[in-house]
Amino acid sequence: MLESQLPNNPIFRIFIIKMRQMKRYSILFTLIIIGGLLFSCTSPSDKSIDSSKPNIVLIYFDDLGYSDVSAYGATEIETPNIDMLAEGGIRFTDAYSSSATCTPSRYALLTGQYPWRNKNARILSGTAPLLIDTSQLTLPKLLKKSGYHTGIVGKWHLGLGDGNVDWNKHISPGPNEVGFDYSFIMAATQDRVPTVYIENGLVCRLEPDDPVQVSYQANFPGEPTGKDNPEMLKMKWHHGHNNSIVNGIPRIGFMKGGRSARWVDENMADTFLVKAQNYIIKHKNEPFFLYYALHQPHVPRTPHERFAGISGMGPRGDVIAEADWCVGELIKTLEKHGLIENTFIILSSDNGPVINDGYYDDAVEKLGDHNPSGPLRGGKYSLFEAGTRVPFITYWKGNIKPSVSNAIVSQIDLLSSLADLTGSDLSGPDSKDLLGVLSGKSNDGRDNLVIEATGRTAFRKGNWVLIPPYPGPAINDNVHIELGNSEVYQLYKLEDDIGEQNNLAETNPDKLREMINAYESIITNR
Ligand code: NG6
Ligand code: CA
């Protein structure tokens, strides 16, 4: 056998060369050893050099702001694990969630469709029916067709069942009916009932003699509430969040029973992490898609005691540190199992930041010099940039060259881009194939993008942003966020004015008209 004819595997090559040099072993013994090596060379770790169907891990934060991450300019908070991904991958400066709240962003992420095309895509209660039609194309469905095993661990918030769920029976339809082979979820948000984990449609650890009952209409007689029983609270409510009390925390919505099934908020990060790690380990021998939907730093912010006090910024900073640690542990799992070079990682957030989102948790008092929105205006719920412009990182060790990109990309584009990555020609209605951009081969992102915030829409095209007039308060006083409402058109040129301070609508009538026409041609075509 000539040197050039030896197999590519370097261990194998060295082995054969060594064996030739030694010459004193019998041919039979050589064959046995080579056989053994061949066997081990086709073992799971070999997958790490097959880049035709990389695993896909989508790490999705809840309410993480543009500058809540040190790689995006935070100076008062440290996120070494997210930073590692940003420094070793592509850090996008102009990437967007579809919306300034959770449900619509997640809807767009999974369906590749603008959420404003679906009138029900707004913040859902814990008893809302499944928002995605089971006949709709979704990202996990598409990946299944490409030969992937698909799993979700974490926050769902896209509705479950038909609107009349019996939480004590198999809950369906849900994530498993829209493309996930495996699901371990919280139904809605950490601040909404039911406060239980649901694995493949079944509430975990439920005892038959203590069924779970949930209502968003009325309390169950005799059950304490945050409003009437402040003495039972370990975290006080600021606005909303004064219904049922679970684990000393008042929630949105009423719940009775299911005591053994109730989550312990402080353990949630570890619970989701371990489930995500187990998923990876279980499916390491096949292409897999893991949607790891973290619950941080959404309210209520409940760091595990290992992280309580770590940031000096109160629970909001602590849970960001906790979540960053989770990201690090997840990466370690990929490394340990030889998967890191065969895994395309995407990290982002469902909407912009909010400091006080309904509880007294020291987030305001201990914020200090930290500014989660960074240079951007607004925050969660806002049509201004900080509502939807979020951290967005792609990472694929050995395949993506580290860089910073200012291409306009949206989470809506993941569906068509990941289709391309995995050899599928399927696409979503509003989803652009930006695989070249997401993998660093091009900087040619979107030309334009409609963004959504609590039912309103705005428009980015090139370096300009148009916010149409909307009634309503300029500021949400509860959360202290500028919403973007104004009686007049707002037009900002982001390259000169990233903070959206100078409304150029009056002085640039031609640009204003061009932007309105472009925006209306998309938005009226529902
Ligand atoms: C709001 C909640 C807020 C949060 C949000 C959903 C009140 C007063 N506020 O209605 O605390 O739960 O819904 O956040 O109830 S999201 O990130 O899931 O969209
Ligand atoms: Ca959110």
Coordinates of C-alpha atoms and ligand atoms in Angstrom, one line a residue, residues 62-63 100-104 106 122-124 155 157 188-192 239-241 252 298-300 350-352 354 356-359 380-381 478-479, ligand 1:
D62 CA -35.8 35.0 27.3
D63 CA -35.6 38.9 27.5
A100 CA -40.5 42.7 21.1
T101 CA -42.3 40.0 23.0
C102 CA -42.0 36.3 23.4
T103 CA -44.8 34.4 21.7
P104 CA -44.7 36.1 18.4
R106 CA -41.0 32.1 18.9
R122 CA -49.5 37.7 20.9
I123 CA -48.4 37.0 24.5
L124 CA -50.3 33.9 25.4
K155 CA -39.8 27.6 27.5
H157 CA -45.1 29.7 25.2
A188 CA -45.9 29.4 29.0
T189 CA -43.6 31.6 31.2
Q190 CA -42.0 31.3 34.6
D191 CA -44.5 33.8 35.9
R192 CA -47.6 32.1 34.6
H239 CA -47.8 45.1 38.8
G240 CA -49.9 42.2 37.7
H241 CA -48.6 38.9 39.1
I252 CA -50.3 35.2 36.6
H298 CA -37.3 36.8 32.4
V299 CA -39.2 37.3 35.7
P300 CA -39.4 36.0 38.3
D350 CA -36.6 36.4 22.0
N351 CA -36.9 40.1 22.7
G352 CA -35.2 43.1 24.3
V354 CA -36.8 44.9 30.7
N356 CA -38.9 45.8 36.3
D357 CA -41.4 43.4 34.6
G358 CA -43.7 43.1 37.5
Y359 CA -41.9 42.1 40.7
K380 CA -39.0 44.9 25.6
Y381 CA -42.5 45.8 24.2
N478 CA -45.0 50.2 34.8
V479 CA -41.9 49.0 33.1
Ligands
NG6_1 C1 -46.8 40.5 30.5 C2 -46.4 40.4 31.9 C3 -44.8 40.3 32.0 C4 -44.4 39.1 31.1 C5 -44.9 39.3 29.7 C6 -44.5 38.2 28.8 C7 -47.9 41.5 33.4 C8 -48.3 42.8 34.1 N1 -46.8 41.5 32.7 O1 -48.2 40.5 30.4 O2 -44.4 40.1 33.3 O3 -44.8 37.9 31.7 O4 -46.3 39.4 29.7 O5 -43.2 38.2 28.6 O6 -48.6 40.5 33.6 S1 -42.7 37.4 27.4 O7 -41.2 37.6 27.3 O8 -43.0 36.0 27.6 O9 -43.3 38.0 26.2

